[in-house]
Coordinates of N, CA and C in Angstrom, one line a residue:
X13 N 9.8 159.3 -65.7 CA 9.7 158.1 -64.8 C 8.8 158.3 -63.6
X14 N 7.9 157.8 -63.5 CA 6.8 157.8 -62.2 C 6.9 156.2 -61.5
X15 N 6.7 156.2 -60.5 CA 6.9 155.2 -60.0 C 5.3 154.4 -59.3
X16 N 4.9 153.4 -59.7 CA 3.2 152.6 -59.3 C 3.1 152.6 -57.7
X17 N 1.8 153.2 -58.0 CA 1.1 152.9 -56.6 C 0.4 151.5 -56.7
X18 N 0.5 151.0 -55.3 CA -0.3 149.4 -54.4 C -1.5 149.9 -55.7
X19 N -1.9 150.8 -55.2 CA -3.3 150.9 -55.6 C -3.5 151.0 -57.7
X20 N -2.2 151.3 -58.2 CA -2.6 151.2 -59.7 C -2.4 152.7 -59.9
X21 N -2.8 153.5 -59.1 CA -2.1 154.9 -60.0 C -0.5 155.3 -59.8
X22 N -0.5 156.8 -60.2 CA 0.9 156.3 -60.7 C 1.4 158.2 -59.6
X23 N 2.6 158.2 -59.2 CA 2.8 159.2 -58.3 C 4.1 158.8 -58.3
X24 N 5.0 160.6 -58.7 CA 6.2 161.2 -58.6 C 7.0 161.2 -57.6
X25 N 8.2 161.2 -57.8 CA 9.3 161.3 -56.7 C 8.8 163.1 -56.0
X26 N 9.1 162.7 -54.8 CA 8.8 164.1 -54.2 C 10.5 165.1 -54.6
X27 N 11.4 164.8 -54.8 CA 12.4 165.5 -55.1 C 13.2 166.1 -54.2
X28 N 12.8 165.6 -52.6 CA 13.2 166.5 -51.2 C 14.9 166.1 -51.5
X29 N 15.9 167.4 -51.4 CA 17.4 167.3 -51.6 C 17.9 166.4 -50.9
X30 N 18.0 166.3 -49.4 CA 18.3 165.2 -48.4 C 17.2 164.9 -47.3
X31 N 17.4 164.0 -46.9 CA 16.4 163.6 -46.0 C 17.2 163.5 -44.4
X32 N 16.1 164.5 -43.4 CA 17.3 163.9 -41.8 C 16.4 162.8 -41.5
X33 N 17.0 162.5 -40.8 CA 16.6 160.9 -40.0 C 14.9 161.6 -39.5
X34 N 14.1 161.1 -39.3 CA 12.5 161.2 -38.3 C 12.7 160.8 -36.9
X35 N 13.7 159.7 -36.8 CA 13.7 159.2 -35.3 C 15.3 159.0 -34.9
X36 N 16.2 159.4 -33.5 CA 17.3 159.2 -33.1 C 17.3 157.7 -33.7
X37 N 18.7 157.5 -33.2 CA 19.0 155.7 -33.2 C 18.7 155.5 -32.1
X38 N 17.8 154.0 -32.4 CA 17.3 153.5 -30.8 C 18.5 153.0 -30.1
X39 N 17.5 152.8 -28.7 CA 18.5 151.8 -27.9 C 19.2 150.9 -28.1
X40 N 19.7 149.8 -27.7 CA 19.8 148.1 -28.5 C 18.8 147.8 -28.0
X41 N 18.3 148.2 -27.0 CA 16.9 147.0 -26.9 C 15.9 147.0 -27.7
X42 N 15.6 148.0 -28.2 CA 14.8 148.4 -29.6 C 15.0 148.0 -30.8
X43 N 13.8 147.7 -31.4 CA 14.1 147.0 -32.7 C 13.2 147.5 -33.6
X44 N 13.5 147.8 -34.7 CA 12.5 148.2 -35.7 C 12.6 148.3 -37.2
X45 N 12.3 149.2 -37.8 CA 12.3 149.0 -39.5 C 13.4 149.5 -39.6
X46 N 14.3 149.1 -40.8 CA 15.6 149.5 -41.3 C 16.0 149.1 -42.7
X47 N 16.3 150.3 -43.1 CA 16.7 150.0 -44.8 C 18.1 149.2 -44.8
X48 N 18.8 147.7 -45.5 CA 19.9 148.2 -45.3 C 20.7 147.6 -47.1
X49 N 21.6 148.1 -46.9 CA 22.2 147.4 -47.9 C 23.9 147.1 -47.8
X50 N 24.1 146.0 -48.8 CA 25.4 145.5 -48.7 C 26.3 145.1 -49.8
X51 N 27.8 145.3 -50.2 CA 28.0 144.8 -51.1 C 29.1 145.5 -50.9
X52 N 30.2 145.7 -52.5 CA 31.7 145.8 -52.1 C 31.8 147.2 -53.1
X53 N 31.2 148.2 -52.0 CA 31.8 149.5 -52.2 C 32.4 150.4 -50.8
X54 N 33.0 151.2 -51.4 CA 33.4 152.5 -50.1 C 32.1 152.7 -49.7
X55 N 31.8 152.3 -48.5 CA 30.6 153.5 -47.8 C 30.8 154.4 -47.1
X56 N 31.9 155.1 -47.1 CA 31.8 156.6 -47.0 C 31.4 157.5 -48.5
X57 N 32.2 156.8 -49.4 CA 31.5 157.4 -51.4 C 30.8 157.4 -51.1
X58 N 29.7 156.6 -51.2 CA 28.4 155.7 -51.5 C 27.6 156.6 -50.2
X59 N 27.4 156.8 -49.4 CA 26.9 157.7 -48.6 C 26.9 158.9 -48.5
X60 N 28.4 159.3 -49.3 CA 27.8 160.9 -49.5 C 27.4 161.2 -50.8
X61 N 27.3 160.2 -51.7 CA 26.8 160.6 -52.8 C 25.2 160.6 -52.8
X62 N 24.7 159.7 -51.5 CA 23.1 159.9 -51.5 C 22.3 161.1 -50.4
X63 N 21.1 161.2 -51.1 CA 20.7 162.1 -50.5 C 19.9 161.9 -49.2
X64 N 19.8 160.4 -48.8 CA 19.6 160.0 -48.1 C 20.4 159.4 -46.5
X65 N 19.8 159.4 -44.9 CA 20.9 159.3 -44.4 C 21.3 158.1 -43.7
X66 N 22.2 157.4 -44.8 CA 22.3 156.5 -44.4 C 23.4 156.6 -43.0
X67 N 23.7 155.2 -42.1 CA 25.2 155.1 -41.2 C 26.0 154.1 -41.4
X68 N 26.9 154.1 -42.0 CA 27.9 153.2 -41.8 C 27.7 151.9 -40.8
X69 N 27.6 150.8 -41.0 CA 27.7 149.9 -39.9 C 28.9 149.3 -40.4
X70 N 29.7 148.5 -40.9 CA 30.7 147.8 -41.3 C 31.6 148.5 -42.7
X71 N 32.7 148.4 -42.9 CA 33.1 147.9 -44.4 C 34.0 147.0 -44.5
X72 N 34.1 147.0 -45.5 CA 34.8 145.4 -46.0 C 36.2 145.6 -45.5
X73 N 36.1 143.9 -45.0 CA 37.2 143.7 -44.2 C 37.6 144.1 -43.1
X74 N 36.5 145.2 -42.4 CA 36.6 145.1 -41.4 C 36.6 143.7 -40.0
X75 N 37.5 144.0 -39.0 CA 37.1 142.6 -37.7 C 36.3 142.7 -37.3
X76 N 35.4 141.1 -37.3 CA 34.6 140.7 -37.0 C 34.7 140.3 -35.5
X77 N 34.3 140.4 -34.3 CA 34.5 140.6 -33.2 C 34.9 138.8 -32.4
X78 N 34.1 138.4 -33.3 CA 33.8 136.7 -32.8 C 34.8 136.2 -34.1
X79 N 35.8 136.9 -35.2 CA 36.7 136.1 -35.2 C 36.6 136.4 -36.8
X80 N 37.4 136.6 -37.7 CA 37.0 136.9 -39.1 C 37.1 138.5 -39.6
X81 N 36.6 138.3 -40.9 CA 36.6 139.8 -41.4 C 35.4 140.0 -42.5
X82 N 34.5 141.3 -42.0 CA 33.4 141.2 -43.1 C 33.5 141.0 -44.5
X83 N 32.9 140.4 -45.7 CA 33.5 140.2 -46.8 C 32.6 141.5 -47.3
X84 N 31.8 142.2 -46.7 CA 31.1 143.2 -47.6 C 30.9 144.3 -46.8
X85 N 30.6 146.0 -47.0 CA 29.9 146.7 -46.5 C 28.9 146.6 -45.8
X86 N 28.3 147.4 -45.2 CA 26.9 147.2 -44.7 C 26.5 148.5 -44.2
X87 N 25.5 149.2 -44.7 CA 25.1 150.8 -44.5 C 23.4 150.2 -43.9
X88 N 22.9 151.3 -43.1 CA 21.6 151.3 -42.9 C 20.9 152.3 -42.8
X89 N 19.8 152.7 -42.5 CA 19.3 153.7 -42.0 C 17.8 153.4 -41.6
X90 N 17.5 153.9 -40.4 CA 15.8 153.8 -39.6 C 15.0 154.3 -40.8
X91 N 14.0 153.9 -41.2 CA 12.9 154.4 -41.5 C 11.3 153.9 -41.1
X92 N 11.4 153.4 -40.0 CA 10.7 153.5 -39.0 C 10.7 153.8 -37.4
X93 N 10.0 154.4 -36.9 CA 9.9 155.1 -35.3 C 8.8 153.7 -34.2
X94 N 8.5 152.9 -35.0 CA 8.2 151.9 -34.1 C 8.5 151.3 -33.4
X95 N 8.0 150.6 -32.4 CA 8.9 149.6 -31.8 C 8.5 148.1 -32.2
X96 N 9.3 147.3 -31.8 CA 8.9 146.0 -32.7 C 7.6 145.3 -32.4
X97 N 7.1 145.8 -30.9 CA 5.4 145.2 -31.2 C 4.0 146.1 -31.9
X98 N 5.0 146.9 -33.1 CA 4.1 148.2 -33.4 C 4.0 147.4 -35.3
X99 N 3.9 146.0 -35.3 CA 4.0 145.9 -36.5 C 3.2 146.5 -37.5
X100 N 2.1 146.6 -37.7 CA 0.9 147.5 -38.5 C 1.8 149.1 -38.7
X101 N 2.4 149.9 -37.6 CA 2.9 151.0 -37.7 C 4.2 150.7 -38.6
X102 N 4.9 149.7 -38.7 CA 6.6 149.7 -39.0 C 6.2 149.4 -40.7
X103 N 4.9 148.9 -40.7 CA 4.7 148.6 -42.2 C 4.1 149.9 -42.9
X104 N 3.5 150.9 -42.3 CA 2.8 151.7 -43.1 C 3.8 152.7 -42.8
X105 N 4.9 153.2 -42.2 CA 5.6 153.9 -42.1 C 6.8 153.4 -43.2
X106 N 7.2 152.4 -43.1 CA 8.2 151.9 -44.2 C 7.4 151.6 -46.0
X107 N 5.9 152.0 -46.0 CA 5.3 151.9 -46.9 C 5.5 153.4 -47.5
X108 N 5.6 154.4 -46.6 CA 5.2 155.9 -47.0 C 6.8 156.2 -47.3
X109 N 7.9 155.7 -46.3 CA 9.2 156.0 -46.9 C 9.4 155.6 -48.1
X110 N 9.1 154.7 -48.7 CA 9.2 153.4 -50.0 C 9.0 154.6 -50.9
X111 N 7.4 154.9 -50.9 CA 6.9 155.7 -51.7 C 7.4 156.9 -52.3
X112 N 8.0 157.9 -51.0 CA 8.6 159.0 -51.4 C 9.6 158.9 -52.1
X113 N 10.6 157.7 -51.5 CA 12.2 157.8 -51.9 C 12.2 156.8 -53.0
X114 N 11.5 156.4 -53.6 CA 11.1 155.3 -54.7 C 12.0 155.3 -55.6
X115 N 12.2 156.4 -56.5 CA 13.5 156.4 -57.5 C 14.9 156.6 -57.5
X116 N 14.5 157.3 -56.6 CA 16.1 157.2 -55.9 C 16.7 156.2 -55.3
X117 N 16.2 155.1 -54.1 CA 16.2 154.1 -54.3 C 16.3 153.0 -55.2
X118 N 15.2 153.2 -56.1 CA 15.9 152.2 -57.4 C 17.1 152.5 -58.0
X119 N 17.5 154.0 -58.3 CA 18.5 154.3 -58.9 C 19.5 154.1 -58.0
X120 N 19.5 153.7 -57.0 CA 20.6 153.8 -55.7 C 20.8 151.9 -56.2
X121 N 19.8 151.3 -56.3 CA 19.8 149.7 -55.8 C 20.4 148.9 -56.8
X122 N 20.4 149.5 -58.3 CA 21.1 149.5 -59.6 C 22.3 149.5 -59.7
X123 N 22.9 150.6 -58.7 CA 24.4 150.4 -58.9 C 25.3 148.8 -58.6
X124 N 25.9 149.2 -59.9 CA 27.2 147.8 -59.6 C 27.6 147.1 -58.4
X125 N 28.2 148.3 -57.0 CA 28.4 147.5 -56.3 C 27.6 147.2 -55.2
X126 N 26.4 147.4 -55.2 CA 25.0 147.0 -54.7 C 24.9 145.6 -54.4
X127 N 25.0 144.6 -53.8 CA 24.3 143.0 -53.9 C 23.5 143.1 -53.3
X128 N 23.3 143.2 -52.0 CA 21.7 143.4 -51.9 C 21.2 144.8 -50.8
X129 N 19.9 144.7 -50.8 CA 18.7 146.0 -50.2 C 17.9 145.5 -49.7
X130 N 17.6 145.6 -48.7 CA 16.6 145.1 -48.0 C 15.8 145.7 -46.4
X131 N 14.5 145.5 -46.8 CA 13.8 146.5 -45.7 C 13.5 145.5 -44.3
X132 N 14.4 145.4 -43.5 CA 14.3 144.4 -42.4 C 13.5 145.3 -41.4
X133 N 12.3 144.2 -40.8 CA 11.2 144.7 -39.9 C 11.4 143.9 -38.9
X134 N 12.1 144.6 -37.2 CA 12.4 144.2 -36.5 C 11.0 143.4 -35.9
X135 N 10.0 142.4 -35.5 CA 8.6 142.2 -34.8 C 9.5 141.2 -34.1
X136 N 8.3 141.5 -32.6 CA 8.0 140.3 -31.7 C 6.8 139.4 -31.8
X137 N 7.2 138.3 -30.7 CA 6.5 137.4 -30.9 C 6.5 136.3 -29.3
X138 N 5.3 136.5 -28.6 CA 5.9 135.5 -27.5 C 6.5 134.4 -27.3
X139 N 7.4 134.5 -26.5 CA 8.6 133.1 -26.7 C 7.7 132.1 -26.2
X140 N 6.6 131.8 -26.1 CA 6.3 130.6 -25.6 C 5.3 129.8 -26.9
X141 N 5.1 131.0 -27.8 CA 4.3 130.5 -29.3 C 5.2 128.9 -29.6
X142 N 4.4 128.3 -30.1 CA 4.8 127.3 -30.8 C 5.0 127.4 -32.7
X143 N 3.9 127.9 -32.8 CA 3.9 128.7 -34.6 C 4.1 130.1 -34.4
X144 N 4.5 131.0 -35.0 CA 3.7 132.4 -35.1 C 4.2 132.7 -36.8
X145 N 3.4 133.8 -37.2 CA 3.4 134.0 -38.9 C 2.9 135.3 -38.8
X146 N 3.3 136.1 -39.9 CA 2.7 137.6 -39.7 C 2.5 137.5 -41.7
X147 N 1.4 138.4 -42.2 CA 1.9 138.5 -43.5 C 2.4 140.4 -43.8
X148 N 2.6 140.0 -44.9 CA 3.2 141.5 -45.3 C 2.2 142.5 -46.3
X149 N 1.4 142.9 -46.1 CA 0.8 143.4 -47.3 C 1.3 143.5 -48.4
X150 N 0.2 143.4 -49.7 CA 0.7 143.6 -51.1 C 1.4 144.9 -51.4
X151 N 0.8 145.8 -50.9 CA 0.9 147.0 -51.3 C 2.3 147.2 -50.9
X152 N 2.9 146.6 -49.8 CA 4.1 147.2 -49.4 C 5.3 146.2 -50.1
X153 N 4.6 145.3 -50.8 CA 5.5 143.8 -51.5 C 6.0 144.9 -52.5
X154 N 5.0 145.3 -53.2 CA 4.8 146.2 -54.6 C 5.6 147.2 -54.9
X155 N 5.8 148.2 -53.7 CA 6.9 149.0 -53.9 C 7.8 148.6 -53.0
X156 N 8.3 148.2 -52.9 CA 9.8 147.2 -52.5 C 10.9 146.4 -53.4
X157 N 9.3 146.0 -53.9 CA 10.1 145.7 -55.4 C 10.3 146.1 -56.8
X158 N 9.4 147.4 -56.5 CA 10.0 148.5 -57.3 C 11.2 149.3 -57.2
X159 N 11.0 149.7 -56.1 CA 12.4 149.6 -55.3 C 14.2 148.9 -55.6
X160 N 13.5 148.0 -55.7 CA 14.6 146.7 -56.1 C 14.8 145.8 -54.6
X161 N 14.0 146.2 -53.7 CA 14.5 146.0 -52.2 C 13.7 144.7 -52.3
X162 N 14.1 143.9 -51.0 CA 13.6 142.7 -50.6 C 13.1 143.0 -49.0
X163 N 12.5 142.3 -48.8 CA 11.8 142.2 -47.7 C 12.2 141.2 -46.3
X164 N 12.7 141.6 -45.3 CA 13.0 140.8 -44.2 C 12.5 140.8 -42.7
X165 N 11.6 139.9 -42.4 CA 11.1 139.5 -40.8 C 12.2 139.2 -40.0
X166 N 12.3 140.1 -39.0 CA 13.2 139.6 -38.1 C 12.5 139.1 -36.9
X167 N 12.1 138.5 -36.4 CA 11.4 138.1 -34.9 C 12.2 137.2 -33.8
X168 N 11.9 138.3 -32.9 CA 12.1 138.3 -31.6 C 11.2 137.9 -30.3
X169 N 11.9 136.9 -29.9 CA 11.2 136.6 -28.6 C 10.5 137.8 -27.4
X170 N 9.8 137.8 -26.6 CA 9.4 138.4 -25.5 C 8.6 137.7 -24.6
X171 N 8.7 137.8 -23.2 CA 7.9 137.2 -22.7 C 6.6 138.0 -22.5
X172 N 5.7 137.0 -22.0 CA 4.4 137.9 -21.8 C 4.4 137.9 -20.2
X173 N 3.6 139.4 -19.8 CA 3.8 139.7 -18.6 C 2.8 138.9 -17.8
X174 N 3.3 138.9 -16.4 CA 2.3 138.0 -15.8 C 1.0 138.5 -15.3
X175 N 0.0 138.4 -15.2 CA -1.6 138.9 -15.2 C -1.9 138.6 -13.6

């Protein structure tokens, strides 16, 4: 099993046993790339069985602060060091993670109690835009969805500073 390059050739899982994090966890004010996934397993199992490091954010049924109970898990992990007005960096850094962890990933996104995966890219955008739109390159569509992962823009307001 080899997994496709954007470009058409074809390149191996690197095989590394676990992976540590590249960057601490940001601040809250920080925003950036994040793998996450969700759905109705134990995520303490399900995280040590990967080689990857994920953190726990929720499990099912946990309270919901504003009132409720989560109906799903939710695990994540940074795999980008950008900050959200670093978009060109949060894409080629979440392109190179993609690449490396490619089958394991797929073989991670297969499981049963998997519903979804998705590579959310924290970007800003000045709050005073009336439109804004960013695109996503092919190349990074390509293996994402090799992957099995889906793709998510999150955008954030900022103001622009005064001149």
């Amino acid at each position: 099993d080899r997994h496709p390059r954007a470009d058409g050739e074809q390149r191996g899982d690197q095989g590394v046993d676990r992976v540590t994090p590249e960057a601490p966890d940001p601040p809250a004010e920080f925003m950036s790339c994040y793998l996450r996934a969700s759905g109705k397993f134990d995520p303490d199992e399900l995280t040590a069985e990967s080689r990857l490091p994920w953190h726990i954010m929720c499990r099912t049924g946990d309270a919901i602060p504003s009132g409720g109970v989560h109906e799903s898990a939710l695990i994540q992990m940074q795999i980008s060091g950008a900050d959200y007005g670093e978009m060109q960096r949060q894409f080629d850094e979440a392109e190179a993670f993609l690449y490396k962890h490619g089958r394991h990933l797929r073989d991670f996104c297969r499981k049963p109690c998997i519903d979804e995966v998705y590579v959310d890219f924290g970007l800003c955008f000045p709050e005073d835009c009336v439109a804004f739109s960013r695109t996503v390159p092919l190349k990074l569509i390509r293996i994402a969805a090799y992957c099995n992962a889906a793709i998510e823009l999150s955008f954030y307001p900022v103001r622009r500073e005064a001149k």
